[in-house]
Each structure stands twice: as structure tokens, then as C-alpha cells.
Coordinates of C-alpha atoms and ligand atoms in Angstrom, one line a residue:
X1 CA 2.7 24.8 9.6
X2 CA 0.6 22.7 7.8
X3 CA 0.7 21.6 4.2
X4 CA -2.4 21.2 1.8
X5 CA -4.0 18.0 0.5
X6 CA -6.2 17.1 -1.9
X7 CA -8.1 13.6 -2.0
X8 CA -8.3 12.2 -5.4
X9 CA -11.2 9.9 -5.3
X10 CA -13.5 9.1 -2.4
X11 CA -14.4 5.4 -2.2
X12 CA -14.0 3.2 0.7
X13 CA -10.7 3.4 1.7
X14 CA -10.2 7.4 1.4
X15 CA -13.6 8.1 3.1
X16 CA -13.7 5.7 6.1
X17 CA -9.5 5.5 6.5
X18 CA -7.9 8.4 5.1
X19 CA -9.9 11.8 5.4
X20 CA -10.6 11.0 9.5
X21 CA -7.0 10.3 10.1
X22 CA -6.1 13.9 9.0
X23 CA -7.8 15.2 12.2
X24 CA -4.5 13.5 13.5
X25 CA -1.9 14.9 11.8
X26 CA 0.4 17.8 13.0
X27 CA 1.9 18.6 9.3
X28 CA -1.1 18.0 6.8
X29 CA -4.8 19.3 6.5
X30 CA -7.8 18.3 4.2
X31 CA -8.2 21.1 1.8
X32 CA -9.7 19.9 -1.5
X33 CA -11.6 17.1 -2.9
X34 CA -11.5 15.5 -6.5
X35 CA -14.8 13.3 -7.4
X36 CA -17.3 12.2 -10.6
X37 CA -20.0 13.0 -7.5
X38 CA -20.7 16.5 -6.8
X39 CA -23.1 15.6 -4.2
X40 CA -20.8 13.5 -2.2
X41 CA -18.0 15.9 -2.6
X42 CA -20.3 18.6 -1.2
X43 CA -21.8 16.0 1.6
X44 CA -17.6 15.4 2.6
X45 CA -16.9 18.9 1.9
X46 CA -19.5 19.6 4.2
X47 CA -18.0 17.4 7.0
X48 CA -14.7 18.4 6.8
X49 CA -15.1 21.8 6.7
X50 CA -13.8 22.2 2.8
X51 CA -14.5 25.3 1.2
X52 CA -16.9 24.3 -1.8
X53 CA -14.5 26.2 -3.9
X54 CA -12.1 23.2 -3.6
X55 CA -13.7 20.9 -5.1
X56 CA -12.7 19.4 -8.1
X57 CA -14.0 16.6 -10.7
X58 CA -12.4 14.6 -13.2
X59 CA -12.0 17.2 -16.0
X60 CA -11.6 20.1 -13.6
X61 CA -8.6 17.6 -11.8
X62 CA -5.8 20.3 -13.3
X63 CA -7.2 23.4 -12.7
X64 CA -5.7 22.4 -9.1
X65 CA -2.4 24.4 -10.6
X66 CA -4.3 27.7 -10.2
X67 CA -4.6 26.4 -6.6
X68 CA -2.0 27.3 -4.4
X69 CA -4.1 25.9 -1.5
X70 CA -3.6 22.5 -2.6
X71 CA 0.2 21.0 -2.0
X72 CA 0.2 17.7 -2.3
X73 CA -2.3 15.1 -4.1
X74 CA -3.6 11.9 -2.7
X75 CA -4.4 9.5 -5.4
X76 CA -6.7 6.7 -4.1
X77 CA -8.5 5.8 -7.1
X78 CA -8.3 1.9 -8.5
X79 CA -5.5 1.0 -9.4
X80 CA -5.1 1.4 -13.4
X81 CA -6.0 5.1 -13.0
X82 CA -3.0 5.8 -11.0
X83 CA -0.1 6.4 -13.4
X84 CA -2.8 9.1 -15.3
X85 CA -3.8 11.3 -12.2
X86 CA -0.1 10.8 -10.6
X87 CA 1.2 12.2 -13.7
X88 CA -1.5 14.9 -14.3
X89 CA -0.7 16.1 -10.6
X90 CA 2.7 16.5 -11.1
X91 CA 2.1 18.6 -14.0
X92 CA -0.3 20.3 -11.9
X93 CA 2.8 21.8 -9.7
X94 CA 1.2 19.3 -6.9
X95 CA 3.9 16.7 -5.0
X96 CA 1.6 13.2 -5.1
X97 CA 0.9 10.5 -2.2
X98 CA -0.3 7.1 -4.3
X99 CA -1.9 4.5 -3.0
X100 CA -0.6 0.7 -3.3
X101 CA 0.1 -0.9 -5.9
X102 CA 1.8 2.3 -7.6
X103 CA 0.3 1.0 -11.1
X104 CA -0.7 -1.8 -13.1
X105 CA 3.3 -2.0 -15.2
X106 CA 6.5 -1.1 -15.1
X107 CA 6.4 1.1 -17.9
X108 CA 3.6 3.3 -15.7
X109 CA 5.5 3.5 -13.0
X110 CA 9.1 4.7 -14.9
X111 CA 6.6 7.2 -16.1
X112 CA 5.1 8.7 -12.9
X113 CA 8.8 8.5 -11.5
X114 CA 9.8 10.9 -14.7
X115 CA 7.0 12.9 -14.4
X116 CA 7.5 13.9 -10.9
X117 CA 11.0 14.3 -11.2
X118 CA 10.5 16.6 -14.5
X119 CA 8.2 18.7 -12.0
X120 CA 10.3 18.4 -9.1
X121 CA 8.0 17.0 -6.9
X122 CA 8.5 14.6 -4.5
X123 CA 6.2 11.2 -5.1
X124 CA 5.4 8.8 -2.2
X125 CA 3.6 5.9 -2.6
X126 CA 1.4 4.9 0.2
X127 CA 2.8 1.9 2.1
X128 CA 1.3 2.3 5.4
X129 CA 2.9 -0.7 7.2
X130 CA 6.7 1.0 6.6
X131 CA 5.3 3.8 9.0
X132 CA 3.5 1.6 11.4
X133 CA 4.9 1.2 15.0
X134 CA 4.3 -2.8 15.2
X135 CA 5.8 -3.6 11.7
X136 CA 8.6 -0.6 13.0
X137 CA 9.7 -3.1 15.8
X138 CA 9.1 -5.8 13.7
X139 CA 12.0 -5.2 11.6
X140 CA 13.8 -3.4 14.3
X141 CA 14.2 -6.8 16.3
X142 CA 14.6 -9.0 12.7
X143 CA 17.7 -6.4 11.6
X144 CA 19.4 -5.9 15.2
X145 CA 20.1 -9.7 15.5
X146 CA 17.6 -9.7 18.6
X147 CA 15.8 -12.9 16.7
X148 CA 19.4 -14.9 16.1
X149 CA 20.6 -15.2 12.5
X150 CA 17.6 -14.7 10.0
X151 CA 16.9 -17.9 8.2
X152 CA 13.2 -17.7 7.1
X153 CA 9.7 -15.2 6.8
X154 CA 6.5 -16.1 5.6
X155 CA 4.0 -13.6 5.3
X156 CA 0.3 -14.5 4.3
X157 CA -2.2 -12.2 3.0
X158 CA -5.6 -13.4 2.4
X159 CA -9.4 -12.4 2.1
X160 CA -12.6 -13.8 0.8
X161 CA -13.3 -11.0 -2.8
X162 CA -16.8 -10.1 -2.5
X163 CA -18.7 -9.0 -6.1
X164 CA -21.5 -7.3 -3.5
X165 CA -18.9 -4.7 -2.8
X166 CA -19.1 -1.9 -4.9
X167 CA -15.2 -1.9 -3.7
X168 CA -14.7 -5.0 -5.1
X169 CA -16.3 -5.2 -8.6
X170 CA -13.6 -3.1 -10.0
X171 CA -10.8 -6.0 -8.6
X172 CA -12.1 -8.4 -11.1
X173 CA -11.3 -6.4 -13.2
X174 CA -7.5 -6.4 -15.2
X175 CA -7.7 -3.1 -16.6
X176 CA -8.7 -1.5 -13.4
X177 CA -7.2 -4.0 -11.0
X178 CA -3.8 -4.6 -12.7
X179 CA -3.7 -8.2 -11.4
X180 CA -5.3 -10.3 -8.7
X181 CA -5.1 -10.8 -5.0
X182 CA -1.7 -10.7 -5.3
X183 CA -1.9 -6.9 -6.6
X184 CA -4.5 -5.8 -3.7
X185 CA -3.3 -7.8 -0.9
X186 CA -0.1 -10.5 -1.8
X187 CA 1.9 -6.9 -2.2
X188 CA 2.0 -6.8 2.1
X189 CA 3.3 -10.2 1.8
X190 CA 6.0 -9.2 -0.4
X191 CA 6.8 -5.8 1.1
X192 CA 6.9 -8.1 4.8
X193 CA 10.0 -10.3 2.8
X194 CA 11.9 -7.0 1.4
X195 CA 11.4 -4.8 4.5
X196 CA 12.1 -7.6 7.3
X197 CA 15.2 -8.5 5.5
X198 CA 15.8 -5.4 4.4
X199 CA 17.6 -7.4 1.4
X200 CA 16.3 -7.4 -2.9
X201 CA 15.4 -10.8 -3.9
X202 CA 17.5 -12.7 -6.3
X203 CA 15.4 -15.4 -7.3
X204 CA 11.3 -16.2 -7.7
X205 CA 9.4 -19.5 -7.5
X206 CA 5.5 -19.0 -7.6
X207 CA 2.3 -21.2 -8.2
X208 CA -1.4 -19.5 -9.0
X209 CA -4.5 -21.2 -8.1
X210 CA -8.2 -19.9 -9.4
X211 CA -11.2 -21.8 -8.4
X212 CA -12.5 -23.3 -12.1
X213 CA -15.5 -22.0 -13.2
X214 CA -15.6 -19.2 -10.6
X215 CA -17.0 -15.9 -12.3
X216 CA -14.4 -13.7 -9.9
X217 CA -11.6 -14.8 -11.4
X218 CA -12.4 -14.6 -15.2
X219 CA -9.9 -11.7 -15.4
X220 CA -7.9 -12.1 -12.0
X221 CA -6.3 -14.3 -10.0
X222 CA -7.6 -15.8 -6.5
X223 CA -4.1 -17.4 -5.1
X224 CA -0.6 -16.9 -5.6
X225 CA 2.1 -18.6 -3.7
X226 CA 5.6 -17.1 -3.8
X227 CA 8.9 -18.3 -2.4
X228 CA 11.8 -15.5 -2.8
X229 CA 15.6 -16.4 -2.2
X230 CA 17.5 -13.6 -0.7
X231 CA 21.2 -12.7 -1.0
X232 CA 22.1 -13.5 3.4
X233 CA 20.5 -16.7 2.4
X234 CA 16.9 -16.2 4.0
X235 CA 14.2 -17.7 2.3
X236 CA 10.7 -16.5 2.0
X237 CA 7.5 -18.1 1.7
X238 CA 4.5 -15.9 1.0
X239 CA 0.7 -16.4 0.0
X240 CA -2.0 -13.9 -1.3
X241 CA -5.4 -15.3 -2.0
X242 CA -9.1 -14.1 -2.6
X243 CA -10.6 -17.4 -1.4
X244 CA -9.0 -17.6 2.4
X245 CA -10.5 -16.2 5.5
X246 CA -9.2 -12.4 6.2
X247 CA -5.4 -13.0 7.3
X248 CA -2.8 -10.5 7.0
X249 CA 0.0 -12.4 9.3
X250 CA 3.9 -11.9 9.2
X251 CA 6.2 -14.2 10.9
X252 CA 9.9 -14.4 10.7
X253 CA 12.0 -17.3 11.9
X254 CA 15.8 -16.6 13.3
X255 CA 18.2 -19.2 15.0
X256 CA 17.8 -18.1 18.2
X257 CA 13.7 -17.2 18.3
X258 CA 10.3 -16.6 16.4
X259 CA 8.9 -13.6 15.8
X260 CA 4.9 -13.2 15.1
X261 CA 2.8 -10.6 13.8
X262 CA -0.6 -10.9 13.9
X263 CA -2.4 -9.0 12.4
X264 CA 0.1 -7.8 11.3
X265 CA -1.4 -5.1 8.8
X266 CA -4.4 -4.2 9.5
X267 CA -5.7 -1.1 10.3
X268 CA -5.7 -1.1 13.6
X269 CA -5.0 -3.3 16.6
X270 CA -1.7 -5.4 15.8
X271 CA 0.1 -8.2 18.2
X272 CA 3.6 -8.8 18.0
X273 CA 4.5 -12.1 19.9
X274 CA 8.2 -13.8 20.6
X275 CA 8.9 -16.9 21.0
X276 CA 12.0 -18.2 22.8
X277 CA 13.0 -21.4 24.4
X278 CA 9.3 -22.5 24.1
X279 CA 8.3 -19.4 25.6
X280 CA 5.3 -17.3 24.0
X281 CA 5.3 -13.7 25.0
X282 CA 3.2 -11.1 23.4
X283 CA 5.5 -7.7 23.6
X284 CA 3.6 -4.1 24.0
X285 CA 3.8 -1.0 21.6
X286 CA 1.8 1.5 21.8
X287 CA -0.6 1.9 18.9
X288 CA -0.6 5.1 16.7
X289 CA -2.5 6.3 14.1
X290 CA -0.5 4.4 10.8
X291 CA -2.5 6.7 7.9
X292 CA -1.3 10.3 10.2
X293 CA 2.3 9.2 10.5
X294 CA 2.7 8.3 6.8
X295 CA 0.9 11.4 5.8
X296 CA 3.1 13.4 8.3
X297 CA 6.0 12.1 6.5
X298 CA 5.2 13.1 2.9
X299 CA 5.0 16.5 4.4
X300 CA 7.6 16.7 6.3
X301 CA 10.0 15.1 3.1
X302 CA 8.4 17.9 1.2
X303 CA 9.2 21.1 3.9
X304 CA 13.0 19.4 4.4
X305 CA 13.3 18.4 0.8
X306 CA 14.4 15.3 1.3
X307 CA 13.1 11.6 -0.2
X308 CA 10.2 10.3 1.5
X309 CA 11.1 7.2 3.1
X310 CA 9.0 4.9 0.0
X311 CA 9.1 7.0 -2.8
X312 CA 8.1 5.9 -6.7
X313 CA 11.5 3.5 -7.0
X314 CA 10.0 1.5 -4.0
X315 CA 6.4 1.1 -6.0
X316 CA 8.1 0.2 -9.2
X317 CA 10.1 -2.5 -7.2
X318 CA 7.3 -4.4 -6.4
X319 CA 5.6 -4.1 -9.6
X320 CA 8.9 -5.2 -11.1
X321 CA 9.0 -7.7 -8.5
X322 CA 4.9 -9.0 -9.1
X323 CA 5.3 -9.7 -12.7
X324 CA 8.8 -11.6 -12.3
X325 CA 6.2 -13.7 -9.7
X326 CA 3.4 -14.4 -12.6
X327 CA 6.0 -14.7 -14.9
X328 CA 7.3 -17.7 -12.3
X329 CA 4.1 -19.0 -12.2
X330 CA 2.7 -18.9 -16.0
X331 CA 6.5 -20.7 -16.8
X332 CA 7.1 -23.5 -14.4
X333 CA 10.2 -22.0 -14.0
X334 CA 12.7 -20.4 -11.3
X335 CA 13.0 -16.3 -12.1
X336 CA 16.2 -14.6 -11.6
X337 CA 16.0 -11.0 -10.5
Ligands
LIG401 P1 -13.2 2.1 -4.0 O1 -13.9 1.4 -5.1 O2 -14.0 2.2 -2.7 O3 -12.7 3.6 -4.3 C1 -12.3 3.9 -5.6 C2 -12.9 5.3 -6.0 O4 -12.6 5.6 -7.3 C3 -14.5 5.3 -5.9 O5 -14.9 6.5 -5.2 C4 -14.9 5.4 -7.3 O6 -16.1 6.1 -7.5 C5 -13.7 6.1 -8.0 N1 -13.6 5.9 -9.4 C6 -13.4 6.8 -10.3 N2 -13.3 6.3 -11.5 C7 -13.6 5.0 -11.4 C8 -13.7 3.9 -12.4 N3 -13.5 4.1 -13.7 N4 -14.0 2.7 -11.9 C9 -14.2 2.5 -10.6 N5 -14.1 3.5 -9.6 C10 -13.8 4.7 -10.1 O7 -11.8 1.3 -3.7 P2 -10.9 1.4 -2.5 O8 -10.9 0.1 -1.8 O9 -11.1 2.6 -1.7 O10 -9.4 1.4 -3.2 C11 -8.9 2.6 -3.8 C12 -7.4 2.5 -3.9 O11 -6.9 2.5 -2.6 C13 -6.8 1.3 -4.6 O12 -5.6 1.6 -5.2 C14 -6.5 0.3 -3.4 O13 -5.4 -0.6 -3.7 C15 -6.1 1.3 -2.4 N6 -6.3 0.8 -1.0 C16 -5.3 0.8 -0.1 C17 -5.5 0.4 1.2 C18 -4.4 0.4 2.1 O14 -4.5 -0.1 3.2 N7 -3.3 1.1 1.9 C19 -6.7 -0.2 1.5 C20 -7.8 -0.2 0.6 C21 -7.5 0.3 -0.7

């Protein structure tokens, strides 16, 4: 059996990422379609095989209740519209898959965690690398002690922000955007720290950097460095930036050997290298389909009732956890969690 989706926006990432990978999922299908453009609804509706019936717009968004179709809501819309259409799908009837980062404050996402639980549907938000084989064995090895006795990760996530991008104009952008790099692509560095460790940071140092004078980052910022103090005593040192080359790199330092990922979360094509006693070796896992499997799991949470493996507490974490870092930075001053 397969549940129903809906797509709630279709820009970049839901178009040439998300709506393919459904061709791979055994517990999921493509059924509807929410967009401002009729014509490229109808176009996707058209490739996908969507009955024209099932598509929705803006306004028509929670008519989806009369839609029994339609299980579960994807919301992949920028990221200041989240906490409205999460909430407006819950009272919909629909369960809701978010995308990263859950919403632009705290007080957002308490509010999509109440709505959904005042429905009693399930809420996931969409942290692909949590149901990614590479970063799977990445914190299998970190946790079992394979790596010696933790003592430090750094994780770096980095790309140049283009304005050309139609994709991009909304990140400069605070009321869309929620913050800077550090929202759109510093939140893989920080997930790397909590889900390598496994541990909750205790305390936050941070320093932003934004080219002067540079029109991107009127609103947002271009670099944040982070360092995060955990309780086993592992320390972490992360960067996000919208001025460095494309790197999305994990690498996690134990007593007895070093553990690379890189890339580390991209789409597709990961490494995963140990290094021992000087010795580099790259270690082979097969490759799956990242955007399937999380899918899979939102269904599957939903048909054995049980919480999805990042559910709205886990969004609301790092949002917690990304204004304790600007906070750090604007102050000078060491953050306690
Ligand atoms: P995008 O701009 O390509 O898509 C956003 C869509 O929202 C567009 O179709 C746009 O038309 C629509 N939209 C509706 N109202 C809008 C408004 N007021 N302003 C701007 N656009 C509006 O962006 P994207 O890169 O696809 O990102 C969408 C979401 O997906 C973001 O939350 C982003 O963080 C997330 N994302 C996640 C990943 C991942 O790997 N998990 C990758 C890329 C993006």
C-alpha cells in the first residue's frame, strides 16, 4: 500500500529532487500538486501522471480536506512560509513532511508542533542526511567506538549565493529566508555535530563575517563560524558561508582514527574515508536514493503510528540552537544552552 502526497510548491528543489525520487519509493506516490502557476502545475501534472483534479493553488491549499486522496503534505516552499502551510495542512486533516530549516523562530515552530499534534498528525521535517546510508555509517562508526574515544568534528558547509538564481533571490531575503547561510546550509553543519555525537550542546561560541558593501548580504548573513561544547567533552567546530566554493564536508576526529566525509551531503555521490595509523582508506556503501528513503519513512511512521525518526522537536532544536549561535555572535559572548 501506498500513501498519498501532495507537493506544496514547485521550485528547484521539489521539481528536479523530490517529485523524480517518488518513482522510487515502495510506501509513497505523487498525487497532488499545490502552485501560484496553473500552467506548470498542469505541465508537472502532466508528467507525473496527476489527475488535473488534484491540483491546488494557494487559496484552494485547504480544500485538500475534502481530499481523501491526499495523505500527507510536502511543504517545500521558502522558508518563512513554512509554519503557515504546515499549520494549514494540519488543519486540513493532512500529516506534513517540511523542508529544512522547519521555520524562521522558535515561536513558529512550537506552533506547527501544536498544530499537528491538535490534529493528530504526525510532522516530519525533511532532514535528508539522517536517512542517508553514507552519513548512516558515518555515525554508526563515530557512536560504536570504531573511531577511538570522540574528541572533535568539524563540519563545513559552504556555497557561492548567486542573485541570478531565481532560487536564490528569496535567500537575501530575512522575511523569506529566516537568516543567512547558516539557515540554508550552516544547519548540515550543525545537524553533522548533534547527530555524530548524538549528544545536545551545552555551550555556543560563534563569529559572522559579511563582505562590506556587498548587496547579498544587506538582509542576510554570508559566514558564520560556530564552535559547540558537548557534554562527553567533544568539541565542535563548524562553518557555513555564502562566499566559499561549494563544500558540504564532515569529518570527525577520535583517539584512535579519522573519519572523512566528503561530500558528505550532497545529493548524490558521497565518500567516506578512514584514516588510521597514517593509512587513508576510502570504505564502500552502496548508494541509495536519500529523498525515497526519507519519504518511505514518513509513511511508514504514519501506517505504524509511530514518531518519525526527525519529527518537529528536532526542527525546533536547531532553530533554538541557530539563534543561541547569532546571539553568540552579535554578543561577543559564550552561550549556554
Ligand atoms: P525555490 O525558490 O526554487 O522554490 C520555492 C518555490 O516556492 C517556488 O516554486 C516559488 O514559486 C514558490 N513560492 C511561493 N510563494 C513564494 C514567495 N512569496 N516567494 C518566493 N517563492 C515563492 O527554492 P528551493 O531551493 O526549491 O527551496 C525551497 C525549500 O526547500 C526551502 O525551504 C529550502 O531550504 C528547501 N531545500 C532543501 C534542500 C534539501 O536538500 N533538503 C535543498 C534545496 C532546498
Amino acid at each position: 500500500k501506498k500513501l498519498g502526497w501532495a507537493v506544496v510548491g514547485l521550485g528547484k528543489f521539489a521539481t528536479e529532487q523530490i517529485m523524480p525520487s517518488f518513482a522510487e519509493c515502495k510506501r509513497s506516490k505523487l498525487v497532488a500538486l499545490v502552485s501560484g502557476d496553473r500552467a506548470k502545475a498542469e505541465k508537472y501534472a502532466r508528467q507525473y501522471g496527476i489527475n488535473s483534479k488534484n491540483i491546488y493553488d494557494y487559496q484552494s491549499y485547504d480544500n485538500l480536506r475534502n481530499n481523501p486522496e491526499v495523505d500527507v503534505v510536502y511543504i517545500i516552499l521558502p522558508n518563512g512560509m513554512h509554519a503557515e502551510y504546515t499549520i494549514r495542512g494540519a488543519q486540513a486533516g493532512k500529516h506534513v513532511m517540511c523542508e529544512k530549516p522547519m521555520a524562521n523562530t522558535v515561536a513558529e515552530c512550537q506552533a506547527m508542533i501544536d498544530a499537528a499534534k491538535k490534529a493528530n498528525r504526525k510532522l516530519m521535517i525533511a532532514y535528508r542526511a539522517q536517512y542517508e546510508p553514507y552519513n548512516l555509517a558515518a555515525i554508526q562508526l563515530a557512536q560504536s567506538g570504531k573511531l577511538g574515544k570522540l574528541k572533535v568534528v568539524t563540519s563545513d558547509h559552504g556555497r557561492i549565493l548567486d542573485p541570478k538564481d531565481p532560487a536564490d533571490v528569496w535567500r537575501m531575503d530575512k522575511k523569506l529566508a529566516g537568516g543567512g547561510s547558516l539557515y540554508d546550509i550552516g544547519i548540515y553543519s550543525l545537524q553533522a555535530a548533534r547527530y555524530i555525537t548524538g549528544e545536545e550542546p551545552t555551550e555556543i561560541t560563534a563569529f559572522t563575517y559579511s563582505t562590506p558593501g556587498d548587496t547579498r548580504f544587506r538582509q542576510v548573513e554570508e559566514n558564520v563560524n560556530f564552535t559547540l561544547r558537548f557534554p562527553s567533552g567533544v568539541l565542535a567546530n563548524c562553518t557555513s558561508s555564502y562566499g566559499y566554493s561549494n563544500t558540504k564536508r564532515i569529518q570527525v576526529f577520535g583517539s584512535d582514527a579519522v573519519l572523512e566525509l566528503d561530500p558528505a551531503t550532497d545529493y548524490y555521490q558521497h565518500r567516506l574515508y578512514i584514516s588510521r595509523n597514517n593509512r587513508r582508506e576510502e570504505q564502500n556503501i552502496e548508494e541509495k536514493n536519500q529523498f525515497a528513503l526519507e519519504i518511505d519513512h514518513l509513511s511508514e511512521s504514519i501506517m505504524t503510528n509511530k514518531q518519525p525518526k526527525t519529527p518537529g522537536e528536532e526542527g525546533l532544536q536547531d532553530v533554538k540552537l541557530m539563534n543561541l549561535i547569532y546571539q553568540a555572535a552579535r554578543t561577543g559572548e559564550k552561550v549556554k544552552v
